[in-house]
Amino acid sequence: MRPSRSLAPLAVAVALVLCLPYDAMPRARVSAARPPAPDLFGAACRTAVRGSHVEAYCHNPYVDTDRVRLHVECARWWDIDTDSAPVDAGPAMTVRLTGRCWKEIRTAWISHQRVR
């Protein structure tokens, strides 16, 4: 038996492995790109109602300026609801907002607006 005939299938197998297309070759694993960080915005506000007066403190821990307003809805139908003037809360800044009704307060809330 000749040795060249017994090595022929092995040589053909090695040649086929070396000639594999690029897409069939194993690749190093690459981590997927991270999604962009959420755009953090908005002052944290605490509101306190004492009788017919409401007071709110808003602290902005973020870089963008937050324009905040206090909205007060009065309990009595004849009492006028009010909105405060807008106040800009800059980065690392705390602002105070106040409002009142003649009688009881039904609800009070803060609105936020991004200042560019």
PDB file of C-alpha atoms in Angstrom:
ATOM      1  CA  MET A   1       0.000   0.000   0.000  1.00  0.00           C
ATOM      2  CA  ARG A   2       1.297   3.404  -0.894  1.00  0.00           C
ATOM      3  CA  PRO A   3       1.363   6.126   1.805  1.00  0.00           C
ATOM      4  CA  SER A   4       0.258   8.873  -0.605  1.00  0.00           C
ATOM      5  CA  ARG A   5      -3.167   7.255  -1.074  1.00  0.00           C
ATOM      6  CA  SER A   6      -3.874   7.049   2.669  1.00  0.00           C
ATOM      7  CA  LEU A   7      -2.895  10.688   3.202  1.00  0.00           C
ATOM      8  CA  ALA A   8      -4.964  12.026   0.322  1.00  0.00           C
ATOM      9  CA  PRO A   9      -8.283  12.261   2.209  1.00  0.00           C
ATOM     10  CA  LEU A  10      -6.533  13.944   5.114  1.00  0.00           C
ATOM     11  CA  ALA A  11      -4.873  16.519   2.832  1.00  0.00           C
ATOM     12  CA  VAL A  12      -8.183  17.303   1.154  1.00  0.00           C
ATOM     13  CA  ALA A  13      -9.872  17.812   4.570  1.00  0.00           C
ATOM     14  CA  VAL A  14      -7.103  20.193   5.720  1.00  0.00           C
ATOM     15  CA  ALA A  15      -7.309  22.153   2.450  1.00  0.00           C
ATOM     16  CA  LEU A  16     -11.087  22.533   2.814  1.00  0.00           C
ATOM     17  CA  VAL A  17     -10.796  23.797   6.403  1.00  0.00           C
ATOM     18  CA  LEU A  18      -8.158  26.338   5.405  1.00  0.00           C
ATOM     19  CA  CYS A  19     -10.299  27.585   2.530  1.00  0.00           C
ATOM     20  CA  LEU A  20     -13.448  28.293   4.556  1.00  0.00           C
ATOM     21  CA  PRO A  21     -15.157  31.580   3.717  1.00  0.00           C
ATOM     22  CA  TYR A  22     -14.639  34.466   6.157  1.00  0.00           C
ATOM     23  CA  ASP A  23     -18.254  34.366   7.381  1.00  0.00           C
ATOM     24  CA  ALA A  24     -17.841  30.772   8.543  1.00  0.00           C
ATOM     25  CA  MET A  25     -14.829  31.584  10.748  1.00  0.00           C
ATOM     26  CA  PRO A  26     -15.461  32.020  14.487  1.00  0.00           C
ATOM     27  CA  ARG A  27     -15.280  35.609  15.764  1.00  0.00           C
ATOM     28  CA  ALA A  28     -14.497  37.175  19.086  1.00  0.00           C
ATOM     29  CA  ARG A  29     -17.559  38.188  21.085  1.00  0.00           C
ATOM     30  CA  VAL A  30     -18.132  41.902  21.270  1.00  0.00           C
ATOM     31  CA  SER A  31     -20.462  43.352  23.879  1.00  0.00           C
ATOM     32  CA  ALA A  32     -23.507  45.125  22.537  1.00  0.00           C
ATOM     33  CA  ALA A  33     -23.437  48.909  22.633  1.00  0.00           C
ATOM     34  CA  ARG A  34     -25.158  50.390  25.681  1.00  0.00           C
ATOM     35  CA  PRO A  35     -28.349  52.307  25.100  1.00  0.00           C
ATOM     36  CA  PRO A  36     -27.969  56.035  25.721  1.00  0.00           C
ATOM     37  CA  ALA A  37     -28.478  57.159  29.289  1.00  0.00           C
ATOM     38  CA  PRO A  38     -31.906  58.653  30.001  1.00  0.00           C
ATOM     39  CA  ASP A  39     -32.019  62.414  29.886  1.00  0.00           C
ATOM     40  CA  LEU A  40     -32.346  63.350  33.552  1.00  0.00           C
ATOM     41  CA  PHE A  41     -34.462  66.422  34.197  1.00  0.00           C
ATOM     42  CA  GLY A  42     -36.837  67.900  36.725  1.00  0.00           C
ATOM     43  CA  ALA A  43     -36.663  69.405  40.164  1.00  0.00           C
ATOM     44  CA  ALA A  44     -37.879  67.411  43.150  1.00  0.00           C
ATOM     45  CA  CYS A  45     -40.649  69.355  44.904  1.00  0.00           C
ATOM     46  CA  ARG A  46     -42.208  69.129  48.371  1.00  0.00           C
ATOM     47  CA  THR A  47     -45.577  70.778  48.910  1.00  0.00           C
ATOM     48  CA  ALA A  48     -47.175  71.609  52.271  1.00  0.00           C
ATOM     49  CA  VAL A  49     -50.721  72.902  52.804  1.00  0.00           C
ATOM     50  CA  ARG A  50     -51.508  74.771  56.036  1.00  0.00           C
ATOM     51  CA  GLY A  51     -55.076  76.018  56.155  1.00  0.00           C
ATOM     52  CA  SER A  52     -55.571  78.369  53.212  1.00  0.00           C
ATOM     53  CA  HIS A  53     -51.827  78.696  52.458  1.00  0.00           C
ATOM     54  CA  VAL A  54     -49.650  76.390  50.367  1.00  0.00           C
ATOM     55  CA  GLU A  55     -45.860  76.410  50.227  1.00  0.00           C
ATOM     56  CA  ALA A  56     -43.577  74.400  47.933  1.00  0.00           C
ATOM     57  CA  TYR A  57     -39.810  73.909  47.880  1.00  0.00           C
ATOM     58  CA  CYS A  58     -38.268  72.628  44.650  1.00  0.00           C
ATOM     59  CA  HIS A  59     -34.648  71.467  44.434  1.00  0.00           C
ATOM     60  CA  ASN A  60     -33.047  70.875  41.030  1.00  0.00           C
ATOM     61  CA  PRO A  61     -30.128  68.381  41.230  1.00  0.00           C
ATOM     62  CA  TYR A  62     -29.582  68.293  37.447  1.00  0.00           C
ATOM     63  CA  VAL A  63     -27.644  70.416  34.960  1.00  0.00           C
ATOM     64  CA  ASP A  64     -30.596  71.734  32.943  1.00  0.00           C
ATOM     65  CA  THR A  65     -32.632  74.633  34.302  1.00  0.00           C
ATOM     66  CA  ASP A  66     -36.191  73.728  35.328  1.00  0.00           C
ATOM     67  CA  ARG A  67     -38.885  76.431  35.179  1.00  0.00           C
ATOM     68  CA  VAL A  68     -41.409  75.560  37.919  1.00  0.00           C
ATOM     69  CA  ARG A  69     -44.875  76.964  38.676  1.00  0.00           C
ATOM     70  CA  LEU A  70     -47.238  76.369  41.564  1.00  0.00           C
ATOM     71  CA  HIS A  71     -50.905  75.790  40.691  1.00  0.00           C
ATOM     72  CA  VAL A  72     -53.543  76.072  43.423  1.00  0.00           C
ATOM     73  CA  GLU A  73     -57.157  74.931  43.083  1.00  0.00           C
ATOM     74  CA  CYS A  74     -59.475  76.263  45.778  1.00  0.00           C
ATOM     75  CA  ALA A  75     -62.275  74.215  47.368  1.00  0.00           C
ATOM     76  CA  ARG A  76     -65.016  76.876  47.194  1.00  0.00           C
ATOM     77  CA  TRP A  77     -66.649  77.577  43.849  1.00  0.00           C
ATOM     78  CA  TRP A  78     -66.412  81.358  44.333  1.00  0.00           C
ATOM     79  CA  ASP A  79     -62.725  81.284  45.334  1.00  0.00           C
ATOM     80  CA  ILE A  80     -60.302  82.090  42.510  1.00  0.00           C
ATOM     81  CA  ASP A  81     -57.783  79.405  41.494  1.00  0.00           C
ATOM     82  CA  THR A  82     -54.247  80.745  41.098  1.00  0.00           C
ATOM     83  CA  ASP A  83     -51.033  80.007  39.256  1.00  0.00           C
ATOM     84  CA  SER A  84     -47.722  81.429  40.464  1.00  0.00           C
ATOM     85  CA  ALA A  85     -45.255  83.235  38.267  1.00  0.00           C
ATOM     86  CA  PRO A  86     -42.699  80.862  36.706  1.00  0.00           C
ATOM     87  CA  VAL A  87     -39.443  80.564  38.646  1.00  0.00           C
ATOM     88  CA  ASP A  88     -36.215  79.198  37.146  1.00  0.00           C
ATOM     89  CA  ALA A  89     -34.531  76.564  39.312  1.00  0.00           C
ATOM     90  CA  GLY A  90     -30.956  76.371  38.080  1.00  0.00           C
ATOM     91  CA  PRO A  91     -28.528  73.517  38.717  1.00  0.00           C
ATOM     92  CA  ALA A  92     -28.182  72.677  42.440  1.00  0.00           C
ATOM     93  CA  MET A  93     -30.672  75.410  43.323  1.00  0.00           C
ATOM     94  CA  THR A  94     -33.687  75.349  45.663  1.00  0.00           C
ATOM     95  CA  VAL A  95     -36.621  77.704  45.082  1.00  0.00           C
ATOM     96  CA  ARG A  96     -39.661  78.508  47.240  1.00  0.00           C
ATOM     97  CA  LEU A  97     -43.170  78.950  45.806  1.00  0.00           C
ATOM     98  CA  THR A  98     -46.236  80.113  47.740  1.00  0.00           C
ATOM     99  CA  GLY A  99     -49.932  80.478  47.052  1.00  0.00           C
ATOM    100  CA  ARG A 100     -53.229  80.782  48.884  1.00  0.00           C
ATOM    101  CA  CYS A 101     -56.999  80.715  48.723  1.00  0.00           C
ATOM    102  CA  TRP A 102     -59.529  82.686  50.772  1.00  0.00           C
ATOM    103  CA  LYS A 103     -60.801  79.491  52.364  1.00  0.00           C
ATOM    104  CA  GLU A 104     -59.752  75.823  51.919  1.00  0.00           C
ATOM    105  CA  ILE A 105     -57.366  74.454  49.279  1.00  0.00           C
ATOM    106  CA  ARG A 106     -58.609  71.502  47.214  1.00  0.00           C
ATOM    107  CA  THR A 107     -55.359  70.626  45.404  1.00  0.00           C
ATOM    108  CA  ALA A 108     -51.935  72.089  44.699  1.00  0.00           C
ATOM    109  CA  TRP A 109     -49.392  70.876  42.153  1.00  0.00           C
ATOM    110  CA  ILE A 110     -46.167  71.906  40.440  1.00  0.00           C
ATOM    111  CA  SER A 111     -45.582  72.078  36.680  1.00  0.00           C
ATOM    112  CA  HIS A 112     -42.124  71.771  35.102  1.00  0.00           C
ATOM    113  CA  GLN A 113     -40.742  73.227  31.880  1.00  0.00           C
ATOM    114  CA  ARG A 114     -37.281  72.659  30.423  1.00  0.00           C
ATOM    115  CA  VAL A 115     -35.396  75.906  29.723  1.00  0.00           C
ATOM    116  CA  ARG A 116     -33.012  75.709  26.783  1.00  0.00           C
TER     117      ARG A 116
END
